PDB file of C-alpha atoms in Angstrom:
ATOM      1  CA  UNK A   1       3.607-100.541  41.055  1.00 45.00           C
ATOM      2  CA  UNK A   2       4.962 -99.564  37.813  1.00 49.00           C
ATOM      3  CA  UNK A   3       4.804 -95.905  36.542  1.00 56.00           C
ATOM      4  CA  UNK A   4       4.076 -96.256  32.365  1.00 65.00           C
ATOM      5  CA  UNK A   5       6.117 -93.489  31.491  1.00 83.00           C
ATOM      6  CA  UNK A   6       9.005 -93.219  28.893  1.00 89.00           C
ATOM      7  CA  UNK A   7      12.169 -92.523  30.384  1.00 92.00           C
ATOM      8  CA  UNK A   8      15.283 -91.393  28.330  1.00 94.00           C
ATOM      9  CA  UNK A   9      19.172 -91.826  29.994  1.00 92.00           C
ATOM     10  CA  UNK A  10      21.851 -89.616  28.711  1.00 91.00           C
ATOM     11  CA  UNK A  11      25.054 -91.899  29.792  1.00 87.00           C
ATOM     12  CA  UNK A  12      28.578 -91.861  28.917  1.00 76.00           C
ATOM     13  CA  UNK A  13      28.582 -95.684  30.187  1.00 66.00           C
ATOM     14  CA  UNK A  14      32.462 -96.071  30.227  1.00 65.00           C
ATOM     15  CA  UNK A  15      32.675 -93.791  33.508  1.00 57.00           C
ATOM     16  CA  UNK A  16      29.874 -94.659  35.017  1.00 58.00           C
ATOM     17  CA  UNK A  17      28.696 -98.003  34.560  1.00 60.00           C
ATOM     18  CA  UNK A  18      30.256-100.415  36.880  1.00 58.00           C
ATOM     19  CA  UNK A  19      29.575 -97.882  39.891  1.00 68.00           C
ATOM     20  CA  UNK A  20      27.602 -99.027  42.619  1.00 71.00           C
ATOM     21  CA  UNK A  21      25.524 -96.037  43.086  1.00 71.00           C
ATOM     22  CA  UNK A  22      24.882 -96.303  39.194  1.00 77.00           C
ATOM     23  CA  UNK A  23      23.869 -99.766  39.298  1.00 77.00           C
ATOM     24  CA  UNK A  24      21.678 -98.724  42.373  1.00 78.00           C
ATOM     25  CA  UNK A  25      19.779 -96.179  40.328  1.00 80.00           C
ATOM     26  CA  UNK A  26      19.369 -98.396  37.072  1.00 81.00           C
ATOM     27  CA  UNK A  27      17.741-100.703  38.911  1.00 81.00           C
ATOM     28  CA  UNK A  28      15.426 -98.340  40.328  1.00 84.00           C
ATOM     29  CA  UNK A  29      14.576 -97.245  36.860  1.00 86.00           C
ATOM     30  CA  UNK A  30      14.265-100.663  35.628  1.00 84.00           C
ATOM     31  CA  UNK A  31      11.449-101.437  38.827  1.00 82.00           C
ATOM     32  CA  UNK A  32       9.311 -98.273  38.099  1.00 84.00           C
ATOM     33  CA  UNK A  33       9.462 -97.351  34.410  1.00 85.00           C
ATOM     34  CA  UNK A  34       7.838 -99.333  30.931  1.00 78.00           C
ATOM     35  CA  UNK A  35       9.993 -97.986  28.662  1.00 87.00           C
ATOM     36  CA  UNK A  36      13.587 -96.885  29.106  1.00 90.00           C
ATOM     37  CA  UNK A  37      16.041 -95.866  26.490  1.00 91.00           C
ATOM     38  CA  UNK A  38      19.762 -95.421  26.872  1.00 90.00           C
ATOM     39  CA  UNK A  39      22.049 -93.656  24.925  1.00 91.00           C
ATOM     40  CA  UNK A  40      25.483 -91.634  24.959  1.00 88.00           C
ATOM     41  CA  UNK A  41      23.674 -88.073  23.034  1.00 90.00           C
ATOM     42  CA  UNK A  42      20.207 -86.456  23.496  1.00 91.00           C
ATOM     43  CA  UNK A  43      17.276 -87.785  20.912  1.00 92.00           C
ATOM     44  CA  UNK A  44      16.395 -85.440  18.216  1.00 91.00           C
ATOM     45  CA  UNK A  45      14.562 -82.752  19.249  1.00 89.00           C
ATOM     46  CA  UNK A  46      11.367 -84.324  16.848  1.00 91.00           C
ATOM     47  CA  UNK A  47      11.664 -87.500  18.980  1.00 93.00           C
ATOM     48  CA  UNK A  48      11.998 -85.977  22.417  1.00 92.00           C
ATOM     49  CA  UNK A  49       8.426 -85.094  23.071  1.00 92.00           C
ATOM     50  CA  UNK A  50       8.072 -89.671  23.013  1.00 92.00           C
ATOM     51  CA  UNK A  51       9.806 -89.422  26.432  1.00 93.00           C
ATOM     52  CA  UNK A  52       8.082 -88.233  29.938  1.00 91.00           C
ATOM     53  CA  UNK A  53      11.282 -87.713  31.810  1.00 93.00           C
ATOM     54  CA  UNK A  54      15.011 -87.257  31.237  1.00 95.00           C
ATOM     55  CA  UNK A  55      18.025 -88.847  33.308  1.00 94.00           C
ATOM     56  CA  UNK A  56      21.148 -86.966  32.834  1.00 93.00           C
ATOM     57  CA  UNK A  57      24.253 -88.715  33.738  1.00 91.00           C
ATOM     58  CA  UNK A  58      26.450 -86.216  35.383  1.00 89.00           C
ATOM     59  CA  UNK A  59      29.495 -88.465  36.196  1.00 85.00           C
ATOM     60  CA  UNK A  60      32.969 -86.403  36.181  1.00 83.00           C
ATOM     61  CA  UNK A  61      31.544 -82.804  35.125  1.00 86.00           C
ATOM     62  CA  UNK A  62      31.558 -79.927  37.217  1.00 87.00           C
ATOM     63  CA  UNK A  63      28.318 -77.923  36.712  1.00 88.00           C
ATOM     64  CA  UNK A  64      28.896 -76.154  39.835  1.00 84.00           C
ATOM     65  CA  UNK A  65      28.898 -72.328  38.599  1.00 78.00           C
ATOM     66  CA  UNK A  66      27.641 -73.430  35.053  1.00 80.00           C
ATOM     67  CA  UNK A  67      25.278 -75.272  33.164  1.00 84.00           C
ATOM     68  CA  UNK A  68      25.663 -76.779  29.890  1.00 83.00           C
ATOM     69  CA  UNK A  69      23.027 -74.735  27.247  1.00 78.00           C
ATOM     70  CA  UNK A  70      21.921 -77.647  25.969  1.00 83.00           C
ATOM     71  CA  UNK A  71      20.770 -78.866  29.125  1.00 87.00           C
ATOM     72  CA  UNK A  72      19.249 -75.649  30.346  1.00 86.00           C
ATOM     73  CA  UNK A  73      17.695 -75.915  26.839  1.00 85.00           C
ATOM     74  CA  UNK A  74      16.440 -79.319  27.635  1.00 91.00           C
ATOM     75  CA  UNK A  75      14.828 -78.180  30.788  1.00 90.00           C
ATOM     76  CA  UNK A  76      12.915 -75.518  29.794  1.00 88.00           C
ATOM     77  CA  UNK A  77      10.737 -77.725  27.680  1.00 90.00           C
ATOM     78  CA  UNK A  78      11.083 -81.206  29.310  1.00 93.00           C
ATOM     79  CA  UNK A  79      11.353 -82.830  32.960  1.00 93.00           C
ATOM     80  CA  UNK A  80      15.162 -83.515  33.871  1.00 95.00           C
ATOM     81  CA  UNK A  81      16.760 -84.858  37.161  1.00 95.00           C
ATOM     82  CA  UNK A  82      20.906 -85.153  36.822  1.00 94.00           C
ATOM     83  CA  UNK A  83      21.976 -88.095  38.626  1.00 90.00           C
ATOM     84  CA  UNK A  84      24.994 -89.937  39.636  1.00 88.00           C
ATOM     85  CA  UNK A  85      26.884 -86.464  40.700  1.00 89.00           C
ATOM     86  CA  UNK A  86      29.539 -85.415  43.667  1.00 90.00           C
ATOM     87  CA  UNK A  87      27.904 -82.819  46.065  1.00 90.00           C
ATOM     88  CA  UNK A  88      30.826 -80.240  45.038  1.00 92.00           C
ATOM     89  CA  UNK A  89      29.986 -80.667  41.204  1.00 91.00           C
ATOM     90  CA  UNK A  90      26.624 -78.916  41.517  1.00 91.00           C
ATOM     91  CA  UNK A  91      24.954 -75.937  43.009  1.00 90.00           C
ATOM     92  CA  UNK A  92      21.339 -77.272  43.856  1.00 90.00           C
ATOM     93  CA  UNK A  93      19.849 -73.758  43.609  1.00 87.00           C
ATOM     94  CA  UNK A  94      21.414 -73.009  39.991  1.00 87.00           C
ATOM     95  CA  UNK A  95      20.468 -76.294  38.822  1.00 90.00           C
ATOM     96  CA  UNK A  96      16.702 -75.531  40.623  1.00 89.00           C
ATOM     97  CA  UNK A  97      16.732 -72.032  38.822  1.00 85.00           C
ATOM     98  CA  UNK A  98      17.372 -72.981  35.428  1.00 87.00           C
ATOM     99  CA  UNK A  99      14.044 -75.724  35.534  1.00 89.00           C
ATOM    100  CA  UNK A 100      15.785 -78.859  36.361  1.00 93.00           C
ATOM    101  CA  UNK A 101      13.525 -81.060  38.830  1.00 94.00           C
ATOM    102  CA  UNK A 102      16.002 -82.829  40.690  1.00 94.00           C
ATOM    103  CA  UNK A 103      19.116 -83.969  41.374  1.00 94.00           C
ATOM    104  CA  UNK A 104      20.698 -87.530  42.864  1.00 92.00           C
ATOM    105  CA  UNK A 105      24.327 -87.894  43.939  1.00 91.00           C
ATOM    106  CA  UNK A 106      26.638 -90.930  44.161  1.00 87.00           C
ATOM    107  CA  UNK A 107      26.256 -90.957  47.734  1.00 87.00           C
ATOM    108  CA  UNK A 108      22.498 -91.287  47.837  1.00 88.00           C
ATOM    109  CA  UNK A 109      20.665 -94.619  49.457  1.00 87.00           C
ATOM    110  CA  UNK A 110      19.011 -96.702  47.077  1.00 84.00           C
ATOM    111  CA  UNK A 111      15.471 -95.952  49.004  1.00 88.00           C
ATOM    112  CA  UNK A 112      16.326 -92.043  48.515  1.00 89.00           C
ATOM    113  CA  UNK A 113      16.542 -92.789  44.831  1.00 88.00           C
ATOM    114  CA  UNK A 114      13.292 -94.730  44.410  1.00 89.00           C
ATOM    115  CA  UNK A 115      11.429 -92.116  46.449  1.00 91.00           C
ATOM    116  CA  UNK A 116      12.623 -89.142  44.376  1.00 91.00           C
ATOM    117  CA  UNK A 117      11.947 -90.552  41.345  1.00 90.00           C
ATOM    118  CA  UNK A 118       8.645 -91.426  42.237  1.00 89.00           C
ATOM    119  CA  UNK A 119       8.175 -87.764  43.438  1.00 91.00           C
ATOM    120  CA  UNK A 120       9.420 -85.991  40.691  1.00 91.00           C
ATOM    121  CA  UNK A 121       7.038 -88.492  38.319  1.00 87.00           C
ATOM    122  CA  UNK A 122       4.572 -87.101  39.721  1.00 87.00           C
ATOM    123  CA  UNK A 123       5.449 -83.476  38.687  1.00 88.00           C
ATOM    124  CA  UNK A 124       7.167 -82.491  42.183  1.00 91.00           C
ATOM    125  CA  UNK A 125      10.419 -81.410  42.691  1.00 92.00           C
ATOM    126  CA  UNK A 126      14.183 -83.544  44.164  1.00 93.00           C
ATOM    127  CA  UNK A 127      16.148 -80.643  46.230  1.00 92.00           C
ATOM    128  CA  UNK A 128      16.046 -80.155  49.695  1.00 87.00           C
ATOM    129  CA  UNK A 129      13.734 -77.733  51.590  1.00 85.00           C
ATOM    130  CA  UNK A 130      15.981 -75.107  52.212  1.00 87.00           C
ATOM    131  CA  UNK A 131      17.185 -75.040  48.680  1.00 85.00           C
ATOM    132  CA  UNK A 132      13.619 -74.115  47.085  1.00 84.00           C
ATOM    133  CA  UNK A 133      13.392 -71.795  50.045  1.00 85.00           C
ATOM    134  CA  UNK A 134      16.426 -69.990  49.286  1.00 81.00           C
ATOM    135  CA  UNK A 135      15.614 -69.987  45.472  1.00 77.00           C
ATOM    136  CA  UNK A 136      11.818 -68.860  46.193  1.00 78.00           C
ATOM    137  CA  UNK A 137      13.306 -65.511  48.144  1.00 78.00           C
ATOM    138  CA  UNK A 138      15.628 -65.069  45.185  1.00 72.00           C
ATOM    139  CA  UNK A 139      12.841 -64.944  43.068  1.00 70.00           C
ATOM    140  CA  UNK A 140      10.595 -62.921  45.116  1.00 68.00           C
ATOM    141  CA  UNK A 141      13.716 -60.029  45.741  1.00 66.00           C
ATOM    142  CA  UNK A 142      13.783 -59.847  42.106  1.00 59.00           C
ATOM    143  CA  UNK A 143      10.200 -59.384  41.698  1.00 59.00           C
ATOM    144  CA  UNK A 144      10.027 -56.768  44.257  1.00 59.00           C
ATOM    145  CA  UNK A 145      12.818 -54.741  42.331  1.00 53.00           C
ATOM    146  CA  UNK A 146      10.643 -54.426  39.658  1.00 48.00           C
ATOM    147  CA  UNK A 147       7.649 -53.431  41.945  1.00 52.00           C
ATOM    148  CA  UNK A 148       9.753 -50.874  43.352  1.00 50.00           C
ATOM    149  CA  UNK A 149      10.177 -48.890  40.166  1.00 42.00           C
ATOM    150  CA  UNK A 150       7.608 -46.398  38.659  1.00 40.00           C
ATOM    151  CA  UNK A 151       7.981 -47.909  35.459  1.00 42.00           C
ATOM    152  CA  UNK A 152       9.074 -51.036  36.003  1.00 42.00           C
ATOM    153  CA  UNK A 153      10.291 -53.192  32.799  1.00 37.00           C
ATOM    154  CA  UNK A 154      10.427 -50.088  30.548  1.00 42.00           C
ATOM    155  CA  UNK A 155      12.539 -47.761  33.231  1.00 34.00           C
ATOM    156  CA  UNK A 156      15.050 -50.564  34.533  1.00 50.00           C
ATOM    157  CA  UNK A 157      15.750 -51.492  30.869  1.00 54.00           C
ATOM    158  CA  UNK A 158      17.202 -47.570  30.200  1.00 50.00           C
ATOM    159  CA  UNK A 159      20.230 -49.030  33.045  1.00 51.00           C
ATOM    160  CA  UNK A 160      21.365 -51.482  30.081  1.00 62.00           C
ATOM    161  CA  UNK A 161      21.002 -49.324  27.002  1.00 67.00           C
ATOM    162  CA  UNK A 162      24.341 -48.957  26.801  1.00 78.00           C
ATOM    163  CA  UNK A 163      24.823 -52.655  26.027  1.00 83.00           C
ATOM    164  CA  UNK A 164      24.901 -53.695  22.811  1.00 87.00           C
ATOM    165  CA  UNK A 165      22.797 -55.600  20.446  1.00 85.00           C
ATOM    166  CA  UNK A 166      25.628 -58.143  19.896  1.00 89.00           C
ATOM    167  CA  UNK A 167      26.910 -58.088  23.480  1.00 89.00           C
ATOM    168  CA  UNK A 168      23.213 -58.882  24.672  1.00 85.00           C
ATOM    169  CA  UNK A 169      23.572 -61.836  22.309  1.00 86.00           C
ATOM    170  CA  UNK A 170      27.228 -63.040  24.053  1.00 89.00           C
ATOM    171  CA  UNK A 171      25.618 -63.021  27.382  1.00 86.00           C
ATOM    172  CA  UNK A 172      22.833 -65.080  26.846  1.00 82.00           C
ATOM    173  CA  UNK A 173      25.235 -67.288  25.970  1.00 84.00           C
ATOM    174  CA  UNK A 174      26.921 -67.150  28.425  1.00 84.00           C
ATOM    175  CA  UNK A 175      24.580 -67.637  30.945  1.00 78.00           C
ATOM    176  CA  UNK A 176      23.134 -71.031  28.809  1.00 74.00           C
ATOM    177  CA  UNK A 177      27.358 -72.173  29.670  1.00 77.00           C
ATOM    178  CA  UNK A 178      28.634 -71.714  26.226  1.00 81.00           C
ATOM    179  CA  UNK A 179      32.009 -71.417  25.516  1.00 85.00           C
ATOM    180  CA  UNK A 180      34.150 -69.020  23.512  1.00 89.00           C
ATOM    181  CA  UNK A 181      34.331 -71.031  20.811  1.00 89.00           C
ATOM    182  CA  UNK A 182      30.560 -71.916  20.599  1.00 88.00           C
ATOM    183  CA  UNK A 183      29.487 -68.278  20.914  1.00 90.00           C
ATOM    184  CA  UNK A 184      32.198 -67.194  18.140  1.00 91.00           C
ATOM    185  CA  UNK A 185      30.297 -70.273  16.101  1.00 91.00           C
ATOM    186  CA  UNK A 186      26.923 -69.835  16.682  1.00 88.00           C
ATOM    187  CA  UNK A 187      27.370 -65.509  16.419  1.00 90.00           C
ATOM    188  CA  UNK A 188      29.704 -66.116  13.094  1.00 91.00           C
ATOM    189  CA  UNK A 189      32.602 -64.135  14.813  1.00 92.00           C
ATOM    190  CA  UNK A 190      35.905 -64.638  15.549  1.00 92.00           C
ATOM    191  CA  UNK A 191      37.513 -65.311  18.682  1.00 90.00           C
ATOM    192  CA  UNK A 192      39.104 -62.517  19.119  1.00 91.00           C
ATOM    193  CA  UNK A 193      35.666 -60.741  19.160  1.00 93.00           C
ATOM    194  CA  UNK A 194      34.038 -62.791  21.407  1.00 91.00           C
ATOM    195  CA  UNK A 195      36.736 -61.818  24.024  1.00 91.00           C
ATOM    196  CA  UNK A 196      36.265 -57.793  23.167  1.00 92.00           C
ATOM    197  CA  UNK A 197      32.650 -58.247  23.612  1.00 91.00           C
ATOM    198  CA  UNK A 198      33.078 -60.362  26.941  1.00 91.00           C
ATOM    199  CA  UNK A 199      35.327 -57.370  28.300  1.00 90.00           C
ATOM    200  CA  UNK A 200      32.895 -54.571  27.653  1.00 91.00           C
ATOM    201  CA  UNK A 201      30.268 -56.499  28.947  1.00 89.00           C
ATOM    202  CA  UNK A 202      32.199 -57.407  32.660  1.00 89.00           C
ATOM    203  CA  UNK A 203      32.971 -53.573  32.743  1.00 88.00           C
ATOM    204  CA  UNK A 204      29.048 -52.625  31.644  1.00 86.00           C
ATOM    205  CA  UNK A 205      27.215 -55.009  34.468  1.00 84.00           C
ATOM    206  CA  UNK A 206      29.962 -54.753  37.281  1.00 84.00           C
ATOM    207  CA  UNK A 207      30.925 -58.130  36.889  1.00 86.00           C
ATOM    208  CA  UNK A 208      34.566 -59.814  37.282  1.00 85.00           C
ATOM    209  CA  UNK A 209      34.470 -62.930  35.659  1.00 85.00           C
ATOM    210  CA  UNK A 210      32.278 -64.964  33.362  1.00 83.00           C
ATOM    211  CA  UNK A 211      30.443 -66.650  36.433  1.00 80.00           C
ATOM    212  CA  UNK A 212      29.431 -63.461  37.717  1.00 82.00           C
ATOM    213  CA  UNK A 213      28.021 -62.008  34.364  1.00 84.00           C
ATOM    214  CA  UNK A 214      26.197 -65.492  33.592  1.00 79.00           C
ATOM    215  CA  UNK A 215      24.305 -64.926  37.215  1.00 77.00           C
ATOM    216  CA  UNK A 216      23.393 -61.525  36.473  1.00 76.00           C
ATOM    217  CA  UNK A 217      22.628 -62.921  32.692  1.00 76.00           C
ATOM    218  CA  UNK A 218      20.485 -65.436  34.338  1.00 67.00           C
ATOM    219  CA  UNK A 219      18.378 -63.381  37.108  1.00 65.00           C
ATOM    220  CA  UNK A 220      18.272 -60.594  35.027  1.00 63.00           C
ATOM    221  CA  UNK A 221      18.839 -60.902  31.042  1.00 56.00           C
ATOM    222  CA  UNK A 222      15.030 -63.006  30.292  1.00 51.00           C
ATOM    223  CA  UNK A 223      13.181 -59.891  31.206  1.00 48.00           C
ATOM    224  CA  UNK A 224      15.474 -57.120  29.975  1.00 48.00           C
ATOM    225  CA  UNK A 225      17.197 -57.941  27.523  1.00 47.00           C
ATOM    226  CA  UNK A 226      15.454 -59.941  24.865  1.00 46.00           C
ATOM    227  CA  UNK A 227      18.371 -61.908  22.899  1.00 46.00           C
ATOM    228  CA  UNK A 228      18.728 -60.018  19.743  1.00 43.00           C
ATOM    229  CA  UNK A 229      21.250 -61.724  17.149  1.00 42.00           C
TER     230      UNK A 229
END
């Protein structure tokens, strides 16, 4: 039976299209959607709201440790399931944390496809059991940090006064994926000052590298530290 939903395909078509397992899903598409549009960019964000779910070709990107902002963007308002992926290319639970519904790899049976897609049309979620599990008790040890504290928001936010207003700004974008040269555009700064900013803030919040400040950024930054430009 057909589902009579609108169903948008971000593709890059020359990498992907003569693939078996990307054949495999198109035809799944084709057998349970009305109305399916293709295309190599996102629609305008006006037009988006015309579409009930979002396929997001993830052929030859490794989204592993991080995210692209404008899908993490994408997925906070819409449903999205990345498809057509290697295992080693994503981390189920980050891509499960930051809203996204579900995810297919290259490897999957056509029957696994059809099943999922069904599912997640019907507002469930694609990622194995243990994966939610593991996500769920991430959430919950958060939450019970907070419930630990007398004062909870108001006294943990005192630990990260010492950040600043435009270093709060560089790590939410890094924890959306941005680069250095999209946070020195979209902040009006130079390069150079991106980097000075990035340094202060490893040293401030313990972490190493940029992975390890964009999952702190990512757990942490949504409750307490509200992005200030």
């Amino acid at each position: 039976m057909s589902l009579q939903q609108a169903i948008f395909v971000k593709t890059t078509f020359q990498s992907s299209f003569h693939t078996e397992s990307y054949t495999a899903i198109l035809k799944t598409i084709q057998a349970l959607f009305g109305n399916i549009k293709m295309d190599d960019t996102l629609p305008k964000a006006e037009q988006r709201g015309h579409y009930d779910l979002f396929l997001i070709d993830g052929a030859n990107n490794n989204w592993h440790d991080l995210i692209p902002a404008d899908l993490i963007c994408l997925a906070k308002q819409y449903s999205i399931v990345v498809f057509n992926v290697d295992k080693e290319s994503v981390c189920e639970k980050n891509l499960l944390l930051n809203h996204i519904n579900g995810v297919f790899y290259k490897s999957d049976e056509l029957e696994d496809i059809f099943k999922g897609l069904v599912r997640v049309s019907a507002g469930e979620l694609w990622f194995t059991r243990k994966v939610i599990s593991q996500a769920f008790n991430d959430i919950l040890a958060v939450a019970a940090s907070f419930n630990n504290l007398s004062d909870t928001i108001e006294l943990k936010q005192d630990d990260y006064a010492h950040l600043t207003k435009r270093e709060k700004s560089v790590i939410h974008l890094i924890a959306q994926g941005a680069s250095n040269n999209a946070i020195a555009d979209k902040l009006n700064i130079s390069d150079h000052t991106v980097k000075t900013h990035l340094y202060s803030a490893f040293k401030k919040t313990n972490s190493r590298n940029r992975v390890e400040l964009a999952n702190w950024a990512q757990r942490y930054i949504s409750v307490l530290l509200p992005l200030v430009k």
